[in-house]
Short mmCIF file of C-alpha atoms in Angstrom, two decimals:
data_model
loop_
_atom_site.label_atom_id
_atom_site.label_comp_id
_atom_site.label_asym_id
_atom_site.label_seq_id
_atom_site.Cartn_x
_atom_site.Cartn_y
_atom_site.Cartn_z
CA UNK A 1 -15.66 27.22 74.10
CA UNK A 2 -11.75 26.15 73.47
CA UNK A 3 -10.26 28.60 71.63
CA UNK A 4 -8.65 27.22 67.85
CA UNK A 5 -5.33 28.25 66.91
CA UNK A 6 -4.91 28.45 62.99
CA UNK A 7 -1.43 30.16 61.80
CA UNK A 8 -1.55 29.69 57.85
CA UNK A 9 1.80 32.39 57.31
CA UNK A 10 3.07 33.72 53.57
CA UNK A 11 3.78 31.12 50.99
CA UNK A 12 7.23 32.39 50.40
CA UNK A 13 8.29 32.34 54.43
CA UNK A 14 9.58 28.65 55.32
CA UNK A 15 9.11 29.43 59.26
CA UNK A 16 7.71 31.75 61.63
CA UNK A 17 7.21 32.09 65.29
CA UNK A 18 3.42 31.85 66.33
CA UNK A 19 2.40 35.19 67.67
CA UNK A 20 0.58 33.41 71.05
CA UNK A 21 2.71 32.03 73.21
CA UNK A 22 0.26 31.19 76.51
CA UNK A 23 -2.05 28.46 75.56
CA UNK A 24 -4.85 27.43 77.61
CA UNK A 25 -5.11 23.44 78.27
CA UNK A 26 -7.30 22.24 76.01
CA UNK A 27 -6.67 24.37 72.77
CA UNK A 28 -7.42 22.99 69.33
CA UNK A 29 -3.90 23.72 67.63
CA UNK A 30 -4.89 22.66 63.54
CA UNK A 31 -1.54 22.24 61.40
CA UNK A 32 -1.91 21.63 58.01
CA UNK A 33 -0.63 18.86 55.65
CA UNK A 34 2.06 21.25 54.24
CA UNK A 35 2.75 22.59 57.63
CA UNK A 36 4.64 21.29 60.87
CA UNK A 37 4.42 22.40 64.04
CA UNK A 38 7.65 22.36 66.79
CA UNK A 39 7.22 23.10 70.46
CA UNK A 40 10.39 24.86 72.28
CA UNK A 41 10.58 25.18 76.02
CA UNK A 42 13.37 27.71 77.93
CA UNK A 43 14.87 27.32 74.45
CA UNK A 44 15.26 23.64 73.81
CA UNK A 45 13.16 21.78 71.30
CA UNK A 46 10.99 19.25 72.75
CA UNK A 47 8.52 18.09 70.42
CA UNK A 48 7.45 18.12 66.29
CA UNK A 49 3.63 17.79 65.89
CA UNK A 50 2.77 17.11 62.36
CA UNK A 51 -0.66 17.42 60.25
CA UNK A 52 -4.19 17.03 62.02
CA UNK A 53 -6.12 18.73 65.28
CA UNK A 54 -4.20 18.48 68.38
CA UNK A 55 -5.92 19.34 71.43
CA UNK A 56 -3.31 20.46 73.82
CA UNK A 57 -3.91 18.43 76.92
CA UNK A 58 -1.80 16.60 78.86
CA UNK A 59 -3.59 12.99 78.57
CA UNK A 60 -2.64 13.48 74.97
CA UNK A 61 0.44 15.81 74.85
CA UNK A 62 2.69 14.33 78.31
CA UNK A 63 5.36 16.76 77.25
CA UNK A 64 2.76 19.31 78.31
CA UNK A 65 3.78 19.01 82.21
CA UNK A 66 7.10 20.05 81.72
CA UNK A 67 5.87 23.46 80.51
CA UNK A 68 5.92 26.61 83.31
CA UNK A 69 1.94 26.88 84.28
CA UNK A 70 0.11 29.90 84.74
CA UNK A 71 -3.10 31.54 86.25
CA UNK A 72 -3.80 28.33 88.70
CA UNK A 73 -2.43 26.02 86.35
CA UNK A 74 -5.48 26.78 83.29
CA UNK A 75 -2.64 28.48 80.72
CA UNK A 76 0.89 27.42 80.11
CA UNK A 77 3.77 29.29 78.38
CA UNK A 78 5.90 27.68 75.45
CA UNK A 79 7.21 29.15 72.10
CA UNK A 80 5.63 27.45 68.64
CA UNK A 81 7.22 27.52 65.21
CA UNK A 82 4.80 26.86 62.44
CA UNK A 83 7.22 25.30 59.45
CA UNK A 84 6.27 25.27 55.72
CA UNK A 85 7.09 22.55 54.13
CA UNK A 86 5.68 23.34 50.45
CA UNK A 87 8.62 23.38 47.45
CA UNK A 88 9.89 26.97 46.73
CA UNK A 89 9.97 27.43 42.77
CA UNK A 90 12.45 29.03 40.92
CA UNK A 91 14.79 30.58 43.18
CA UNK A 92 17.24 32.92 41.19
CA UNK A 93 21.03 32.14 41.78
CA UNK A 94 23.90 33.90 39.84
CA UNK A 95 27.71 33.79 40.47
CA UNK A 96 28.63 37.49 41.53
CA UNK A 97 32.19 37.32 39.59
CA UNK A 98 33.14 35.14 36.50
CA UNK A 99 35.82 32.30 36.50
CA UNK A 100 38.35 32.37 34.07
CA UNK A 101 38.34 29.28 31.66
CA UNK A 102 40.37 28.09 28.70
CA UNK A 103 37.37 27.61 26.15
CA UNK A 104 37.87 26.64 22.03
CA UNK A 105 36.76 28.84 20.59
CA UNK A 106 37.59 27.14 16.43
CA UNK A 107 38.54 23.44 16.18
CA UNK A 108 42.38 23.33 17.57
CA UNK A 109 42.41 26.95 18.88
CA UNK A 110 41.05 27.60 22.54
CA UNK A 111 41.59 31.03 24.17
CA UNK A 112 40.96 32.30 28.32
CA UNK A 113 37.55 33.84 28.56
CA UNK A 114 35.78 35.24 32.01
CA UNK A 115 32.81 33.25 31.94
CA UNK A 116 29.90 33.57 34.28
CA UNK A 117 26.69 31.37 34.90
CA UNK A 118 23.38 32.17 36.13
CA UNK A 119 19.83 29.76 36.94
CA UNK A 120 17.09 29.20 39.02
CA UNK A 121 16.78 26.52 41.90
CA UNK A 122 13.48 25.00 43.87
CA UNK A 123 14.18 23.86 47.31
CA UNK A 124 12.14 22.60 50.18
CA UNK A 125 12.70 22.15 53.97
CA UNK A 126 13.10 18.21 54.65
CA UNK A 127 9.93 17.01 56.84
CA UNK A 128 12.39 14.68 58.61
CA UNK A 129 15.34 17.35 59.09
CA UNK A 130 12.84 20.22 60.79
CA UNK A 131 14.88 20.43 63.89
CA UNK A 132 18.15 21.10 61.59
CA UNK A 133 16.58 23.79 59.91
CA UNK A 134 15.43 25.76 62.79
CA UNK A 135 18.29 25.25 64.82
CA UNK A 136 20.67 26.49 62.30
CA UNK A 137 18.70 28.91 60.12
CA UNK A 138 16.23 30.36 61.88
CA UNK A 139 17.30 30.42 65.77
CA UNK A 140 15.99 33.09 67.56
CA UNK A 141 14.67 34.98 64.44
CA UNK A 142 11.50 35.64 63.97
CA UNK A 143 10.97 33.87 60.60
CA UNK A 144 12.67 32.61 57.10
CA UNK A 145 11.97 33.35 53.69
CA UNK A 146 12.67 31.70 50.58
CA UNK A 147 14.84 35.42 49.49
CA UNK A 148 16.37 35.11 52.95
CA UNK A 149 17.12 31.18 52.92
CA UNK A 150 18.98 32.30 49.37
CA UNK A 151 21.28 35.14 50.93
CA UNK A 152 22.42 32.75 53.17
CA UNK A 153 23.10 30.18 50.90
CA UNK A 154 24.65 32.75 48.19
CA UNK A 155 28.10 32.62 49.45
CA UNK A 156 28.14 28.86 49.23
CA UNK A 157 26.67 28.94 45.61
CA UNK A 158 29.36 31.48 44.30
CA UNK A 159 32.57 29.40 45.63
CA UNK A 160 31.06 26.16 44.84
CA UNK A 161 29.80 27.18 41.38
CA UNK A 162 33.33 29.10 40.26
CA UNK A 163 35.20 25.77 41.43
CA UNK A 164 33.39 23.32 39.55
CA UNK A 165 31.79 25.14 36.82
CA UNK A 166 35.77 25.60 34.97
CA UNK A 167 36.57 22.02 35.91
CA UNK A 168 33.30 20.87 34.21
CA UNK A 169 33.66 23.15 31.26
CA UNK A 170 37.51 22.58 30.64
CA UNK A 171 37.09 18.66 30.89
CA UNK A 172 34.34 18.28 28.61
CA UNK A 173 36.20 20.38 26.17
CA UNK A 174 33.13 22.58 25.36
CA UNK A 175 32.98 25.44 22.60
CA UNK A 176 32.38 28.74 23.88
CA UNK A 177 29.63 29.35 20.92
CA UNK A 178 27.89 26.16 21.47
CA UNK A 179 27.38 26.46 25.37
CA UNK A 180 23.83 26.77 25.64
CA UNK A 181 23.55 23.47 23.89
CA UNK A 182 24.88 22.04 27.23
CA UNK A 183 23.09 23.60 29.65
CA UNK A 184 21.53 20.48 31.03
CA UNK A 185 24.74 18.39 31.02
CA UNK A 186 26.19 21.20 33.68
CA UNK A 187 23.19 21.64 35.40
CA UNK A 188 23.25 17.97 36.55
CA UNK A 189 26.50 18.40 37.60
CA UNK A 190 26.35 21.11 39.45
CA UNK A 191 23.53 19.66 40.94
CA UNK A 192 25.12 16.56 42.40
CA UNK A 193 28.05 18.73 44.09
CA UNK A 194 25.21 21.46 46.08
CA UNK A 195 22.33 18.66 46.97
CA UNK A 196 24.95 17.29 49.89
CA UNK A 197 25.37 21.23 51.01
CA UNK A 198 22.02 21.70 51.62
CA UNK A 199 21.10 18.56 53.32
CA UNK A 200 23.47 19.78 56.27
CA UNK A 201 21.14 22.45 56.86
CA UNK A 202 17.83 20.75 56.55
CA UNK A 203 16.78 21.75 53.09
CA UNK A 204 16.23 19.82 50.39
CA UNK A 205 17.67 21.11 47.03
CA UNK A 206 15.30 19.53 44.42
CA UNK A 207 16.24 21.04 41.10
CA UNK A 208 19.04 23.17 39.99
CA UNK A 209 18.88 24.61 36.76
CA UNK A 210 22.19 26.69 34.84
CA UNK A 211 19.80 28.98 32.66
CA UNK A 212 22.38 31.14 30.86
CA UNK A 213 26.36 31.68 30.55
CA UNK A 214 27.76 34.85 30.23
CA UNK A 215 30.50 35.78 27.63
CA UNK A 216 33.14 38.28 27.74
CA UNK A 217 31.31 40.22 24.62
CA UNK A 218 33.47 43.36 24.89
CA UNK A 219 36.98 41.44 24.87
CA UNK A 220 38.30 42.31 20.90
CA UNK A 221 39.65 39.17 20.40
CA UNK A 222 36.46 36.96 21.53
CA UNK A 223 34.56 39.03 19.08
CA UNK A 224 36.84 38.55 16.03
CA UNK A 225 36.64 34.76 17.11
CA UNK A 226 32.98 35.12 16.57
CA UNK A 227 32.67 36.69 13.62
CA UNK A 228 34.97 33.97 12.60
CA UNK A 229 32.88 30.88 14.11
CA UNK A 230 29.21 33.09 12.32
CA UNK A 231 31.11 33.11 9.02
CA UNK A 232 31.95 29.30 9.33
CA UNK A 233 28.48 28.75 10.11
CA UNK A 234 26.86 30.46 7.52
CA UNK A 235 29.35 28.83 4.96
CA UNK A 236 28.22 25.47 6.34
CA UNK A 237 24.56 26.39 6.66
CA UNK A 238 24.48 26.55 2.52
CA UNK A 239 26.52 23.96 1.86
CA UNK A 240 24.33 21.83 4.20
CA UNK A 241 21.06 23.34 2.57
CA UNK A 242 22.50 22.75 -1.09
CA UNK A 243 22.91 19.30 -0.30
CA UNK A 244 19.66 18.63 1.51
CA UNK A 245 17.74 20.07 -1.35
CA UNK A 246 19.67 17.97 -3.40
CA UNK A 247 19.10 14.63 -1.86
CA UNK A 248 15.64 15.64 -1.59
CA UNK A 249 15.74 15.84 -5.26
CA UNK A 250 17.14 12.56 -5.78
CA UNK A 251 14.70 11.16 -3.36
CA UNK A 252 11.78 12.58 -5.55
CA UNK A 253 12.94 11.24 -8.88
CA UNK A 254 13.59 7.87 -6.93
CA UNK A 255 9.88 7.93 -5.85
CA UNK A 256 8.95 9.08 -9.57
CA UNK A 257 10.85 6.56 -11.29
CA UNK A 258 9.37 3.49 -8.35
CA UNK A 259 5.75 4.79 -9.25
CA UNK A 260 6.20 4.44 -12.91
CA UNK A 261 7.73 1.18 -12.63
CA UNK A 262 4.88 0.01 -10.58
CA UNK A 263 2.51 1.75 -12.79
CA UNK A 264 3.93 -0.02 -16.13
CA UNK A 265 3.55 -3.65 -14.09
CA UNK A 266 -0.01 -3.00 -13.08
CA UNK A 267 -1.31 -1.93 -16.59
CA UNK A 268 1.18 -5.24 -17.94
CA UNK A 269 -0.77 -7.51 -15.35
CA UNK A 270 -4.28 -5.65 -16.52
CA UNK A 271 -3.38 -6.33 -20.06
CA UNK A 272 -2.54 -10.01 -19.79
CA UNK A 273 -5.86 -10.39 -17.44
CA UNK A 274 -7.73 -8.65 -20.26
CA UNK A 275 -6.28 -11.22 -22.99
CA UNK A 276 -6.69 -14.15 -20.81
CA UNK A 277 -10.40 -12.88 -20.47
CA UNK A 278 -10.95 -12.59 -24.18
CA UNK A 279 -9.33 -15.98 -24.88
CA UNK A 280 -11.41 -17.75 -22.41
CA UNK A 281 -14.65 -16.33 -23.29
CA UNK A 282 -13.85 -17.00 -26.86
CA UNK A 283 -12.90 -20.62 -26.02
CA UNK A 284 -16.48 -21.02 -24.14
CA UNK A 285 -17.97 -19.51 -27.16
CA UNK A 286 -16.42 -21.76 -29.51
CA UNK A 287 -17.27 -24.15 -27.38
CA UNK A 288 -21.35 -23.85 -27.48
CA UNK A 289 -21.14 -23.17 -30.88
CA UNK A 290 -19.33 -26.49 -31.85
CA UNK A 291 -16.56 -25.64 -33.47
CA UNK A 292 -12.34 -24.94 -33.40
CA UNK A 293 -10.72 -22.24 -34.61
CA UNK A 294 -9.34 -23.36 -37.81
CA UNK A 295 -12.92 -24.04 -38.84
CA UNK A 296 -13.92 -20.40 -37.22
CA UNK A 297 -10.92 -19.05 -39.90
CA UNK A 298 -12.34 -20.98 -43.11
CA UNK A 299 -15.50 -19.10 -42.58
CA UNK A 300 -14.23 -15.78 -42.15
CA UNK A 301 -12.33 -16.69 -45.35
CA UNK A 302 -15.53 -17.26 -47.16
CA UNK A 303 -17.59 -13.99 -45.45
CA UNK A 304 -14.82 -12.28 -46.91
CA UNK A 305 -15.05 -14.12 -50.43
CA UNK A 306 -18.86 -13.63 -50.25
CA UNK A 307 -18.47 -10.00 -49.47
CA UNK A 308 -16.15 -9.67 -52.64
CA UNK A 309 -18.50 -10.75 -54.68
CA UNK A 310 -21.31 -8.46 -53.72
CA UNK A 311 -19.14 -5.81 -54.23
CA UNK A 312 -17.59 -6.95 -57.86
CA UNK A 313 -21.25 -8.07 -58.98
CA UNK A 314 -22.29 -4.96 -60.66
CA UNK A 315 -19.50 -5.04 -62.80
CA UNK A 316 -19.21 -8.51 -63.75
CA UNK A 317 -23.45 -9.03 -63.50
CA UNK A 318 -24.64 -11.45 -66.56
CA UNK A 319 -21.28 -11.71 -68.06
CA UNK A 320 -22.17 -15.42 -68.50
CA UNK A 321 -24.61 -15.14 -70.87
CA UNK A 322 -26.49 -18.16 -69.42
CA UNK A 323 -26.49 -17.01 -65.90
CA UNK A 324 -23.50 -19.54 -65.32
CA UNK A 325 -20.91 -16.57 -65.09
CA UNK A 326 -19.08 -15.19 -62.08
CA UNK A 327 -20.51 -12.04 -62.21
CA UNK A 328 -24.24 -13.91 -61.25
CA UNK A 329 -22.66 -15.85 -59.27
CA UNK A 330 -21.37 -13.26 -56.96
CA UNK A 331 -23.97 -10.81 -58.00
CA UNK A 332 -26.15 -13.65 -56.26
CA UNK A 333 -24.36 -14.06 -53.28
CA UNK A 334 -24.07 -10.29 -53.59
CA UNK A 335 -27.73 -10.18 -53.38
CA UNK A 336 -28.26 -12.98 -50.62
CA UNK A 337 -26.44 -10.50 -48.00
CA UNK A 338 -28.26 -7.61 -49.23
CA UNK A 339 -31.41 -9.49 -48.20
CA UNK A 340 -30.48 -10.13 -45.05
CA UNK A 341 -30.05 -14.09 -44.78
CA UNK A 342 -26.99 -14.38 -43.00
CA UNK A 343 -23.89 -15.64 -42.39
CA UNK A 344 -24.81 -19.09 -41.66
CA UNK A 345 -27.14 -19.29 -44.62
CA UNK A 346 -24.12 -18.90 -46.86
CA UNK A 347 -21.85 -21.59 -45.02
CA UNK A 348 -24.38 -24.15 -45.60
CA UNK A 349 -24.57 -22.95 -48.91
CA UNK A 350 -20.99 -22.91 -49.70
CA UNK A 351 -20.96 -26.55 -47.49
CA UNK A 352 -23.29 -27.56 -51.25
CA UNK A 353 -21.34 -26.04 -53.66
CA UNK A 354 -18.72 -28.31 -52.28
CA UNK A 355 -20.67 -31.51 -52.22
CA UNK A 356 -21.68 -31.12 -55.68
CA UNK A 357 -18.22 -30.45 -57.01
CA UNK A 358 -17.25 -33.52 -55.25
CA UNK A 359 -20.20 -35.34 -56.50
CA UNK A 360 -19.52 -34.28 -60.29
CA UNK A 361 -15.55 -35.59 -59.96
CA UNK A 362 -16.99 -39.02 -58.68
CA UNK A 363 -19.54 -39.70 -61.50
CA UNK A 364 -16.90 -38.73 -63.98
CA UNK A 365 -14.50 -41.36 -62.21
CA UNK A 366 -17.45 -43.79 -62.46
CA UNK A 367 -18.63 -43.50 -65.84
CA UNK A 368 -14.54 -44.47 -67.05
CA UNK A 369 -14.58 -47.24 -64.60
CA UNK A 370 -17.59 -48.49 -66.97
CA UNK A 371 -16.07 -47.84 -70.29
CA UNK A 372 -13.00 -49.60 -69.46
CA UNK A 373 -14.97 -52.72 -68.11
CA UNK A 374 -17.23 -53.22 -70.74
CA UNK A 375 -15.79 -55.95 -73.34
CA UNK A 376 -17.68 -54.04 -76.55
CA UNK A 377 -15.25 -51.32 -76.17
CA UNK A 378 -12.51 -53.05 -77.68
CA UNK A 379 -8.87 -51.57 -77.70
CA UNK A 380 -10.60 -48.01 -78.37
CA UNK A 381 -10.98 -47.84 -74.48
CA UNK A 382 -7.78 -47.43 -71.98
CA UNK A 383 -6.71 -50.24 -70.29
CA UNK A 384 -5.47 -49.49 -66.41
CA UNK A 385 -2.43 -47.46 -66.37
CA UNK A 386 -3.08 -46.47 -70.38
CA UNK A 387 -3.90 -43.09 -70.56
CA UNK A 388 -7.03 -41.76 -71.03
CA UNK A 389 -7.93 -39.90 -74.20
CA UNK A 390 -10.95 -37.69 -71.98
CA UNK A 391 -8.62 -36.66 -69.50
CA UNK A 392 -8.36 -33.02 -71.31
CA UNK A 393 -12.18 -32.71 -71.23
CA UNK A 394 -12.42 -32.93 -67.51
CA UNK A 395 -12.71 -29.43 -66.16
CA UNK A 396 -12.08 -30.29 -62.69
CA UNK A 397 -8.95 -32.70 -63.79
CA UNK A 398 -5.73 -30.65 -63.43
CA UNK A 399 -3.50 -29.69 -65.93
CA UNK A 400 -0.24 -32.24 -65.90
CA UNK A 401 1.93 -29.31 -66.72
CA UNK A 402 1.13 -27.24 -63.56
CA UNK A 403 1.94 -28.03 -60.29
CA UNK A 404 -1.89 -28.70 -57.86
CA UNK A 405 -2.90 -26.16 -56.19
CA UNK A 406 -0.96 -26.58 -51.95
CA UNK A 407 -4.15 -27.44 -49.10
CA UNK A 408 -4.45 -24.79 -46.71
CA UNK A 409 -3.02 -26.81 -43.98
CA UNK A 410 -4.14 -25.68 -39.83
CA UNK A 411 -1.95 -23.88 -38.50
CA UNK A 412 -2.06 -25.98 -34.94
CA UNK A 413 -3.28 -29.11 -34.31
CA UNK A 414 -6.95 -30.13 -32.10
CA UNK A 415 -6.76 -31.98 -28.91
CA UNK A 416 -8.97 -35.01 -29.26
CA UNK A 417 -9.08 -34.89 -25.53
CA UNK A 418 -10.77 -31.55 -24.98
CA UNK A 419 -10.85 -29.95 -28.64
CA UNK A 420 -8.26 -27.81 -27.72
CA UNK A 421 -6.46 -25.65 -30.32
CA UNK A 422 -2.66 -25.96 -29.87
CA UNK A 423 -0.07 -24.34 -31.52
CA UNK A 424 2.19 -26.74 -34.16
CA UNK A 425 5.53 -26.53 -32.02
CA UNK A 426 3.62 -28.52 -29.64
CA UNK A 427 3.72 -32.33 -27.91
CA UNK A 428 1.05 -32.07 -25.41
CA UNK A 429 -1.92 -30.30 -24.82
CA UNK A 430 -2.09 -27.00 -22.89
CA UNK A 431 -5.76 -27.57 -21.66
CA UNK A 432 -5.39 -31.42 -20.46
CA UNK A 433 -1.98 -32.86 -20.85
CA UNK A 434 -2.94 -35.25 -23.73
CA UNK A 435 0.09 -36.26 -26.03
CA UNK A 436 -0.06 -35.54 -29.69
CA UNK A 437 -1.25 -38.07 -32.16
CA UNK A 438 1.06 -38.99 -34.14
CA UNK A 439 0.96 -37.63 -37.96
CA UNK A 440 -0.46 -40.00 -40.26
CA UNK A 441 2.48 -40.81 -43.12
CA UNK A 442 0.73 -39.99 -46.32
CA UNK A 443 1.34 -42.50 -49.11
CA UNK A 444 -0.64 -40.22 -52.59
CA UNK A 445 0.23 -41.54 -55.88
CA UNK A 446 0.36 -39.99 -59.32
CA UNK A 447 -1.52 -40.93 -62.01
CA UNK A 448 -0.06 -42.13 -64.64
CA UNK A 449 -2.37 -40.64 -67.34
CA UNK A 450 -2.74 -37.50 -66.27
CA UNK A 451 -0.27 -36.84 -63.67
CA UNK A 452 -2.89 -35.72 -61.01
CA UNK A 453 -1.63 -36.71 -57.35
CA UNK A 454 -4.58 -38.36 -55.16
CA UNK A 455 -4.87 -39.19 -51.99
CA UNK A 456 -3.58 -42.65 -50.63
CA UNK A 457 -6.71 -44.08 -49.79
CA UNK A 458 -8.34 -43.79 -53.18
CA UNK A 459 -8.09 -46.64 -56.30
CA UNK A 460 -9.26 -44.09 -59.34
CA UNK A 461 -7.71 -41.23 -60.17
CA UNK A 462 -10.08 -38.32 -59.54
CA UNK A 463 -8.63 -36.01 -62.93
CA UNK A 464 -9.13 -38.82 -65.65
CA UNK A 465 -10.64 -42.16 -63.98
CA UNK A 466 -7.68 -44.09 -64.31
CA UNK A 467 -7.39 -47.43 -62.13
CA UNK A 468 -3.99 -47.25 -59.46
CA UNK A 469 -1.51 -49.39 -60.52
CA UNK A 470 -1.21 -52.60 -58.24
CA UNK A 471 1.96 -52.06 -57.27
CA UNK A 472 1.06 -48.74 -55.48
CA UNK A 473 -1.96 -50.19 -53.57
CA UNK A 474 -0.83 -50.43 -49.62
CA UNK A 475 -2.13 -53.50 -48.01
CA UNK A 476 -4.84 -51.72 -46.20
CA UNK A 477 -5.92 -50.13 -49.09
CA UNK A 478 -5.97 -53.15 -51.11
CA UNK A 479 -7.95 -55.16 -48.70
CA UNK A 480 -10.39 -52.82 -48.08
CA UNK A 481 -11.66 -52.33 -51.86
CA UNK A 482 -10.97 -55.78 -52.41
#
């Protein structure tokens, strides 16, 4: 069976020398993806074998024939080195003495300070630059670790790092108590001055990190410039606190005052919704039940009358003496609630009342129309426009020294349209647009025998029965009696 050769090495070691160095033709030599594999013969390189199973024969290997054969040509001699190409983490640097920089150290004053610098670094040899790397690192050694690759590379750090690390400071004007909060800045340019160093050598510096600067703490004067700079700070700190607890403040009452204002807006908007609500449902109401809202106001006028009199009939009960006093009469209607009848009951009772009033006035107008016709009555009867000598025994007539009693008048006017109710200010309507009709231009007269105004459209006074005088009578009027 071929014998295997498997050299896995330390983690931290870069390159070592494989311990065999006579290899029998036909050895499995397994090298790993992080490893590579370099062949020297009488000290010269002469071939890089990278990841996989090689089987050292000459059919596959011809650089195999050039190497000194032993014991009847089975074995031949020739020196490996195993490399590891894996990154090396965190690699402590440090600069053994500090550079002296000029650093401010309170805005306009800057003072010379020893400053030092210290980090970490990962590096890596560079799969293409193998040869470099053993050539000039390791040589005839045995093997290379990360620790020793450092050492080697420590002298280079330290002059490098003082040189630059002042320039970078000094030109960026930097404070010397706000450093740290640069760290990055300087570790990316530090980094772009060693990466080309490195690369000479066959290693390839990946990161470089500046993890710390170090102050002169014991120079007198750098600590009086502290305490300073602390003082400052702390001074600043409260101001900067008072100031954020007072915007924060403002901010809140801002907020408080915005949710208030939105808050009076919504319950505004609810409001109106709620009284646009109401008004429509009392416009469909009015609606079914037939009737406007002046009408809807007379009866709530006479609930209210009704109401009265229930409540002034036990006082005023039978003052009449033949039940025709007030105090029945309300006692009555009094009475009628009490039992339960109703509102409506007493509308269409009231809606009587009325008609009977109105049908009294009209039989008293009628019954002087037919005195002062008939011929037998001689010059005892009033002629038209004379005045007439029952006029005081009317009860309904009114009295010619006092001023009739003003109509309740609507307080809007009713679409014809849609039976609207719009206020008086009004042309159109606010449910369909139709215009206004226009007023009607009232043309009453006066009686001349009593002095009782009636309405244009009537020939007979309604106080005292008197005829209109012909010269009063509009056209229309005229024609349509005559």
């Amino acid at each position: 069976m071929r014998t295997m050769i498997v050299d896995e090495g330390r983690t931290d070691v870069l390159a070592w020398k494989c311990a065999t160095q006579d290899f029998e033709f036909g050895t499995r030599l397994n090298v790993h993806e992080s490893q590579a594999a370099v062949f020297f013969r009488d000290g010269q390189l002469i071939e890089v074998l990278g990841p996989g199973m090689h089987v050292l024969e000459t059919r596959n290997f011809p650089f195999l024939r050039f190497f000194t054969k032993l014991r009847f040509g089975k074995y031949f001699h020739a020196e490996v080195y195993f490399v590891n190409l894996s990154v090396q983490m965190s690699l402590p640097w440090g600069t053994r003495d500090r550079v002296n920089v000029m650093l401010e150290v309170e805005p306009g004053k800057a003072m010379p300070l020893d400053v030092g610098a210290s980090g970490t670094m990962n590096v890596q040899p560079d799969p293409d630059q193998v040869k470099e790397m053993l050539v000039w690192l390791v040589g005839t050694g045995e093997e290379l670790t990360a620790e020793s690759l450092r050492d080697k590379f420590n002298s280079m750090l330290n002059t490098k790092i003082k040189t630059f690390l002042g320039r970078v400071l000094q030109m960026q004007n930097m404070n010397a108590f706000t450093l740290d909060q640069h760290l990055n800045d300087v570790s990316q340019a530090l980094f772009g001055v060693l990466e080309p160093e490195f690369r000479k050598y066959g290693v390839w510096l990946r990161e470089f990190y500046v993890d710390a600067f170090a102050l002169p703490e014991d120079n007198p004067a750098f600590q009086d410039a502290r305490r300073l700079a602390e003082g400052r700070y702390i001074q600043h700190g409260k101001l900067d606190l008072e100031y954020e607890l007072k915007l924060k403040q403002a901010e809140k009452e801002a907020e408080l005052a915005r949710l208030e204002g939105e808050k009076t807006l919504v319950e505004a908007d609810v409001a109106a919704r709620a009284n646009v609500t109401t008004a429509q449902g009392e416009a469909v109401r009015r609606s079914l039940e037939g009737i406007t809202s002046v009408q809807e106001h007379q009866f709530a006028t006479l609930d209210r009358m009704v109401e009265a009199g229930g409540a002034g009939s036990a006082a005023a009960g039978g003052s009449g003496g033949d039940g025709s006093g007030l105090g029945d009469m309300t006692g009555f209607f009094g009475d009628v609630m009490k039992m339960g009848i109703g509102l409506e009951m007493m509308r269409n009772m009231g809606d009587v009342m009325k008609d009977a009033m109105n049908g009294a006035g009209q039989a008293g107008a009628n019954m002087a129309q037919a005195a002062s016709m008939n011929g037998n009555a001689g010059a005892g009867m009033p002629g038209p426009g004379a005045a007439n000598p029952y006029a005081g025994q009317n009860p309904y007539a009114p009295n010619p020294g006092q001023p009739s009693a003003a109509v309740p008048q609507p307080s809007g006017w009713i679409c014809g349209g849609c039976g609207r109710e719009n206020p008086a200010d009004t042309l159109f309507c606010g449910g369909c647009g139709t215009k206004r009709p226009e007023p009607e231009i009232s043309r009453a007269w006066i009686c001349g025998g009593c002095g009782r105004e009636n309405p244009a459209d009537t020939l007979f006074c309604g106080g005292c029965g008197s005829r209109r005088p012909e010269s009063n009578i509009p056209p229309q009027a005229d024609g349509a009696w005559k």
